[in-house]
């Protein structure tokens, strides 16, 4: 995977971030979702390099080979604000003050927070199969609570760790033929580590507490994404089924939104890499403006 890429570990305020980076040209950072690692981009990142971009793929704080602080009762160490701060520091360490960002799933929540908190650093943002956390929760429907019950299970103290770590291979399921063998093996090694499981759960605990408060404060203050935003969603997943048109929702958060569905399941970087890389490359290069 990632032929021609370098790997680095960058120390940030509160974390140690494993990162893959390669290519030449305008910088782009790709943020994975739960429960993946940066390896999920192994088909998309090289395509963007061939399209003329510098591509940076970190493991989010606590995921994969990145490490974060010990959990605290307020979960702020794993808030999207903290993780967004990691991304800015990683990019600066690699020489990039301003860059484009794409975030999938939980990485999308980080991309939203990054763009709101550091607008001068983000030139363009792509939001992949995600909505703001607050939009998932308000109004909270029975369908969402039933189909996305794991959000509320993960938020419970201690119990999820005991359940998941008893048999992580049964809890986290992935197909190496779809994911790619090396990506699958890296992901499987990570999910077998109790400290990674704990950090991933802290991500969700932060989501229902401190992250939700941050988003509600942004809405009250009228804060919006000012840079161009691309919204892509999986046509064979349930985001649109549960919430309706994602573009309609994201237009409440951004002034310049465009996007479309991708013929894929949820993990589009693995299941539809050519379509995703093409859409991202066109958007980041301004070819679809």
Tab-separated table of C-alpha atoms in Angstrom:
chain	number	residue	atom	x	y	z
A	1	UNK	CA	0.000	0.000	0.000
A	2	UNK	CA	0.933	3.652	-0.471
A	3	UNK	CA	3.928	3.032	-2.724
A	4	UNK	CA	6.117	6.140	-2.747
A	5	UNK	CA	4.563	7.571	0.428
A	6	UNK	CA	6.552	8.406	3.544
A	7	UNK	CA	5.427	7.702	7.100
A	8	UNK	CA	5.969	10.001	10.067
A	9	UNK	CA	4.874	10.359	13.661
A	10	UNK	CA	4.038	13.915	14.664
A	11	UNK	CA	3.749	15.024	18.275
A	12	UNK	CA	0.858	17.421	18.839
A	13	UNK	CA	-0.705	18.992	21.910
A	14	UNK	CA	-1.894	15.844	23.658
A	15	UNK	CA	-1.357	13.235	20.963
A	16	UNK	CA	1.103	11.275	18.872
A	17	UNK	CA	-0.188	11.102	15.293
A	18	UNK	CA	0.870	8.488	12.749
A	19	UNK	CA	0.703	9.898	9.235
A	20	UNK	CA	1.298	8.791	5.654
A	21	UNK	CA	2.175	11.495	3.130
A	22	UNK	CA	3.286	11.683	-0.476
A	23	UNK	CA	3.043	13.489	-3.778
A	24	UNK	CA	3.707	16.998	-5.021
A	25	UNK	CA	1.285	19.836	-5.557
A	26	UNK	CA	-1.554	21.453	-3.585
A	27	UNK	CA	-1.933	19.744	-0.189
A	28	UNK	CA	-4.941	17.610	0.683
A	29	UNK	CA	-5.570	15.818	3.991
A	30	UNK	CA	-7.858	12.757	4.112
A	31	UNK	CA	-9.557	11.903	7.423
A	32	UNK	CA	-10.918	8.378	7.908
A	33	UNK	CA	-13.956	7.271	9.886
A	34	UNK	CA	-14.803	4.634	12.482
A	35	UNK	CA	-13.384	2.037	12.910
A	36	UNK	CA	-10.874	2.433	10.080
A	37	UNK	CA	-7.311	3.741	9.932
A	38	UNK	CA	-5.558	5.900	7.345
A	39	UNK	CA	-5.059	2.699	5.323
A	40	UNK	CA	-8.693	2.961	4.180
A	41	UNK	CA	-7.448	5.560	1.641
A	42	UNK	CA	-4.959	3.168	0.013
A	43	UNK	CA	-6.774	3.237	-3.330
A	44	UNK	CA	-7.814	6.908	-3.278
A	45	UNK	CA	-4.607	8.586	-2.057
A	46	UNK	CA	-2.345	7.323	-4.894
A	47	UNK	CA	-4.972	8.402	-7.448
A	48	UNK	CA	-4.936	11.931	-6.012
A	49	UNK	CA	-1.138	11.950	-6.122
A	50	UNK	CA	-1.326	11.034	-9.811
A	51	UNK	CA	-3.789	13.917	-10.213
A	52	UNK	CA	-1.145	16.330	-8.966
A	53	UNK	CA	-1.791	16.669	-5.224
A	54	UNK	CA	0.263	16.260	-2.088
A	55	UNK	CA	-1.792	13.827	-0.003
A	56	UNK	CA	-1.636	13.450	3.788
A	57	UNK	CA	-3.432	10.576	5.555
A	58	UNK	CA	-3.262	10.579	9.371
A	59	UNK	CA	-4.652	8.058	11.814
A	60	UNK	CA	-7.078	10.093	13.928
A	61	UNK	CA	-6.197	10.585	17.578
A	62	UNK	CA	-6.411	7.203	19.325
A	63	UNK	CA	-7.168	5.251	16.134
A	64	UNK	CA	-4.737	2.919	14.397
A	65	UNK	CA	-1.184	3.802	15.355
A	66	UNK	CA	-1.979	7.250	16.760
A	67	UNK	CA	-2.238	7.729	20.497
A	68	UNK	CA	-4.131	10.257	22.584
A	69	UNK	CA	-4.375	11.228	26.242
A	70	UNK	CA	-5.928	9.197	29.029
A	71	UNK	CA	-9.727	9.571	28.911
A	72	UNK	CA	-11.347	12.079	31.248
A	73	UNK	CA	-14.889	12.457	32.529
A	74	UNK	CA	-15.633	15.364	30.180
A	75	UNK	CA	-14.229	13.535	27.106
A	76	UNK	CA	-12.559	16.732	25.837
A	77	UNK	CA	-9.326	14.887	25.034
A	78	UNK	CA	-11.169	13.131	22.203
A	79	UNK	CA	-13.382	16.002	21.104
A	80	UNK	CA	-13.482	16.910	17.432
A	81	UNK	CA	-11.938	20.245	18.428
A	82	UNK	CA	-8.914	18.442	19.876
A	83	UNK	CA	-8.599	16.155	16.855
A	84	UNK	CA	-8.963	19.094	14.462
A	85	UNK	CA	-6.111	20.747	16.330
A	86	UNK	CA	-4.018	17.645	15.683
A	87	UNK	CA	-4.655	17.955	11.948
A	88	UNK	CA	-3.573	21.597	11.829
A	89	UNK	CA	-0.388	20.790	13.757
A	90	UNK	CA	0.390	17.769	11.571
A	91	UNK	CA	-0.046	19.787	8.394
A	92	UNK	CA	2.137	22.600	9.710
A	93	UNK	CA	4.806	20.090	10.711
A	94	UNK	CA	4.771	18.869	7.101
A	95	UNK	CA	5.040	22.440	5.795
A	96	UNK	CA	1.399	23.144	4.896
A	97	UNK	CA	-0.303	26.228	6.362
A	98	UNK	CA	-3.362	26.031	4.093
A	99	UNK	CA	-4.868	22.890	2.613
A	100	UNK	CA	-7.992	21.096	1.424
A	101	UNK	CA	-9.608	18.443	3.603
A	102	UNK	CA	-11.885	15.454	3.068
A	103	UNK	CA	-13.491	13.671	6.008
A	104	UNK	CA	-15.498	10.450	5.974
A	105	UNK	CA	-17.917	9.383	8.734
A	106	UNK	CA	-16.347	10.469	12.068
A	107	UNK	CA	-13.608	12.109	10.043
A	108	UNK	CA	-16.358	14.247	8.531
A	109	UNK	CA	-17.213	15.581	11.977
A	110	UNK	CA	-13.533	16.425	12.416
A	111	UNK	CA	-13.483	18.138	9.000
A	112	UNK	CA	-16.500	20.243	9.994
A	113	UNK	CA	-14.884	21.287	13.268
A	114	UNK	CA	-11.533	21.920	11.571
A	115	UNK	CA	-13.114	24.208	8.990
A	116	UNK	CA	-15.172	26.122	11.556
A	117	UNK	CA	-12.331	26.521	14.065
A	118	UNK	CA	-9.520	27.164	11.565
A	119	UNK	CA	-11.137	28.809	8.516
A	120	UNK	CA	-7.870	30.359	7.404
A	121	UNK	CA	-6.250	26.932	7.147
A	122	UNK	CA	-8.889	25.212	4.981
A	123	UNK	CA	-9.262	26.068	1.301
A	124	UNK	CA	-11.946	23.491	0.477
A	125	UNK	CA	-13.774	20.803	2.433
A	126	UNK	CA	-15.323	17.513	1.280
A	127	UNK	CA	-17.812	15.862	3.629
A	128	UNK	CA	-18.308	12.177	2.888
A	129	UNK	CA	-21.309	10.142	4.076
A	130	UNK	CA	-21.798	12.309	7.142
A	131	UNK	CA	-23.873	15.064	8.689
A	132	UNK	CA	-23.188	17.336	11.655
A	133	UNK	CA	-23.711	15.333	14.848
A	134	UNK	CA	-26.445	17.714	15.972
A	135	UNK	CA	-28.377	17.118	12.744
A	136	UNK	CA	-28.427	13.379	13.438
A	137	UNK	CA	-29.839	14.006	16.906
A	138	UNK	CA	-32.420	16.720	16.252
A	139	UNK	CA	-35.045	15.613	15.767
A	140	UNK	CA	-34.142	12.207	17.181
A	141	UNK	CA	-36.283	9.613	15.422
A	142	UNK	CA	-37.073	6.047	16.338
A	143	UNK	CA	-35.612	4.902	13.026
A	144	UNK	CA	-32.285	6.619	13.717
A	145	UNK	CA	-32.099	5.328	17.299
A	146	UNK	CA	-32.865	1.808	16.085
A	147	UNK	CA	-30.514	1.686	13.104
A	148	UNK	CA	-27.693	3.714	14.702
A	149	UNK	CA	-28.115	2.297	18.194
A	150	UNK	CA	-24.343	1.875	18.486
A	151	UNK	CA	-23.962	5.638	19.055
A	152	UNK	CA	-25.837	5.308	22.337
A	153	UNK	CA	-24.261	1.999	23.320
A	154	UNK	CA	-20.756	3.375	22.767
A	155	UNK	CA	-21.604	6.346	24.999
A	156	UNK	CA	-22.171	4.121	28.037
A	157	UNK	CA	-19.333	3.964	30.595
A	158	UNK	CA	-17.139	0.836	30.702
A	159	UNK	CA	-19.648	-1.700	29.384
A	160	UNK	CA	-18.811	-1.299	25.659
A	161	UNK	CA	-15.117	-1.915	26.347
A	162	UNK	CA	-15.896	-5.196	28.100
A	163	UNK	CA	-18.255	-6.363	25.363
A	164	UNK	CA	-16.044	-5.428	22.410
A	165	UNK	CA	-12.709	-6.523	23.845
A	166	UNK	CA	-14.129	-9.939	24.729
A	167	UNK	CA	-14.194	-10.760	20.990
A	168	UNK	CA	-13.164	-7.817	18.773
A	169	UNK	CA	-12.951	-9.982	15.660
A	170	UNK	CA	-16.673	-10.733	15.927
A	171	UNK	CA	-17.618	-7.161	16.774
A	172	UNK	CA	-15.630	-5.452	14.006
A	173	UNK	CA	-16.219	-7.233	10.729
A	174	UNK	CA	-14.522	-6.577	7.430
A	175	UNK	CA	-13.932	-8.414	4.176
A	176	UNK	CA	-10.290	-8.477	3.038
A	177	UNK	CA	-11.403	-8.995	-0.564
A	178	UNK	CA	-13.296	-5.689	-0.441
A	179	UNK	CA	-10.959	-3.756	1.841
A	180	UNK	CA	-7.700	-5.036	0.363
A	181	UNK	CA	-5.603	-7.499	2.346
A	182	UNK	CA	-3.043	-5.043	3.735
A	183	UNK	CA	-5.692	-2.509	4.705
A	184	UNK	CA	-7.721	-5.263	6.361
A	185	UNK	CA	-4.735	-6.609	8.299
A	186	UNK	CA	-3.758	-3.162	9.571
A	187	UNK	CA	-7.334	-2.437	10.630
A	188	UNK	CA	-7.679	-5.842	12.312
A	189	UNK	CA	-4.454	-5.366	14.283
A	190	UNK	CA	-5.725	-2.000	15.524
A	191	UNK	CA	-9.155	-3.272	16.606
A	192	UNK	CA	-7.506	-5.975	18.708
A	193	UNK	CA	-5.836	-3.347	20.913
A	194	UNK	CA	-7.896	-2.396	23.996
A	195	UNK	CA	-6.378	1.104	24.045
A	196	UNK	CA	-7.582	1.698	20.470
A	197	UNK	CA	-11.063	0.421	21.285
A	198	UNK	CA	-11.192	2.746	24.297
A	199	UNK	CA	-10.143	5.745	22.210
A	200	UNK	CA	-12.707	4.977	19.510
A	201	UNK	CA	-15.419	4.826	22.164
A	202	UNK	CA	-14.226	8.130	23.605
A	203	UNK	CA	-14.750	9.603	20.127
A	204	UNK	CA	-18.451	8.697	20.391
A	205	UNK	CA	-18.727	9.798	24.021
A	206	UNK	CA	-17.333	13.166	23.038
A	207	UNK	CA	-19.800	13.264	20.152
A	208	UNK	CA	-22.862	13.128	22.398
A	209	UNK	CA	-21.467	15.620	24.922
A	210	UNK	CA	-18.771	18.201	24.210
A	211	UNK	CA	-18.998	17.967	20.407
A	212	UNK	CA	-22.755	18.444	20.495
A	213	UNK	CA	-22.349	21.539	22.671
A	214	UNK	CA	-19.775	22.979	20.275
A	215	UNK	CA	-22.106	22.498	17.298
A	216	UNK	CA	-25.043	24.011	19.159
A	217	UNK	CA	-22.897	27.030	20.004
A	218	UNK	CA	-21.974	27.426	16.336
A	219	UNK	CA	-25.617	27.319	15.303
A	220	UNK	CA	-26.551	29.904	17.922
A	221	UNK	CA	-23.726	32.176	16.769
A	222	UNK	CA	-24.558	31.710	13.074
A	223	UNK	CA	-21.136	30.271	12.246
A	224	UNK	CA	-20.958	28.790	8.749
A	225	UNK	CA	-18.449	27.095	6.475
A	226	UNK	CA	-17.262	29.883	4.173
A	227	UNK	CA	-15.055	27.856	1.818
A	228	UNK	CA	-16.460	25.677	-0.997
A	229	UNK	CA	-17.935	22.420	0.317
A	230	UNK	CA	-18.490	19.128	-1.490
A	231	UNK	CA	-21.013	16.660	-0.037
A	232	UNK	CA	-20.907	13.033	-1.202
A	233	UNK	CA	-23.016	10.252	0.230
A	234	UNK	CA	-23.362	6.502	-0.302
A	235	UNK	CA	-26.406	5.472	-2.294
A	236	UNK	CA	-26.331	1.975	-0.788
A	237	UNK	CA	-26.258	3.147	2.838
A	238	UNK	CA	-28.993	4.705	4.978
A	239	UNK	CA	-28.004	8.381	5.364
A	240	UNK	CA	-30.466	9.688	2.802
A	241	UNK	CA	-33.146	7.223	3.907
A	242	UNK	CA	-32.989	8.430	7.505
A	243	UNK	CA	-32.449	12.165	7.008
A	244	UNK	CA	-33.533	13.099	3.508
A	245	UNK	CA	-31.448	15.130	1.064
A	246	UNK	CA	-27.967	15.643	2.587
A	247	UNK	CA	-27.434	18.782	0.474
A	248	UNK	CA	-30.490	20.414	2.036
A	249	UNK	CA	-29.094	19.782	5.507
A	250	UNK	CA	-25.548	20.896	4.731
A	251	UNK	CA	-26.841	24.145	3.223
A	252	UNK	CA	-27.803	25.133	6.758
A	253	UNK	CA	-24.087	24.933	7.626
A	254	UNK	CA	-22.283	26.216	4.552
A	255	UNK	CA	-22.611	29.051	2.049
A	256	UNK	CA	-21.284	27.166	-1.011
A	257	UNK	CA	-22.421	23.537	-1.233
A	258	UNK	CA	-22.542	21.077	-4.097
A	259	UNK	CA	-22.506	17.276	-4.256
A	260	UNK	CA	-24.138	14.024	-5.259
A	261	UNK	CA	-24.539	10.394	-4.284
A	262	UNK	CA	-21.881	7.735	-4.909
A	263	UNK	CA	-22.907	4.207	-5.943
A	264	UNK	CA	-21.347	2.519	-2.923
A	265	UNK	CA	-21.871	1.195	0.549
A	266	UNK	CA	-20.728	3.237	3.518
A	267	UNK	CA	-16.967	2.725	3.109
A	268	UNK	CA	-16.766	4.453	-0.271
A	269	UNK	CA	-12.959	4.788	-0.261
A	270	UNK	CA	-12.770	0.999	-0.361
A	271	UNK	CA	-15.895	0.191	-2.374
A	272	UNK	CA	-15.907	2.972	-4.992
A	273	UNK	CA	-12.378	4.417	-4.978
A	274	UNK	CA	-12.303	5.461	-8.643
A	275	UNK	CA	-15.542	7.451	-8.430
A	276	UNK	CA	-14.508	9.007	-5.111
A	277	UNK	CA	-11.000	9.947	-6.260
A	278	UNK	CA	-12.398	11.478	-9.451
A	279	UNK	CA	-14.957	13.576	-7.559
A	280	UNK	CA	-12.394	14.730	-4.985
A	281	UNK	CA	-9.757	15.515	-7.589
A	282	UNK	CA	-12.163	17.592	-9.677
A	283	UNK	CA	-13.409	19.475	-6.633
A	284	UNK	CA	-10.000	20.157	-5.089
A	285	UNK	CA	-8.664	21.357	-8.452
A	286	UNK	CA	-11.670	23.621	-9.001
A	287	UNK	CA	-12.630	21.803	-12.181
A	288	UNK	CA	-16.299	21.547	-11.144
A	289	UNK	CA	-16.815	25.171	-10.095
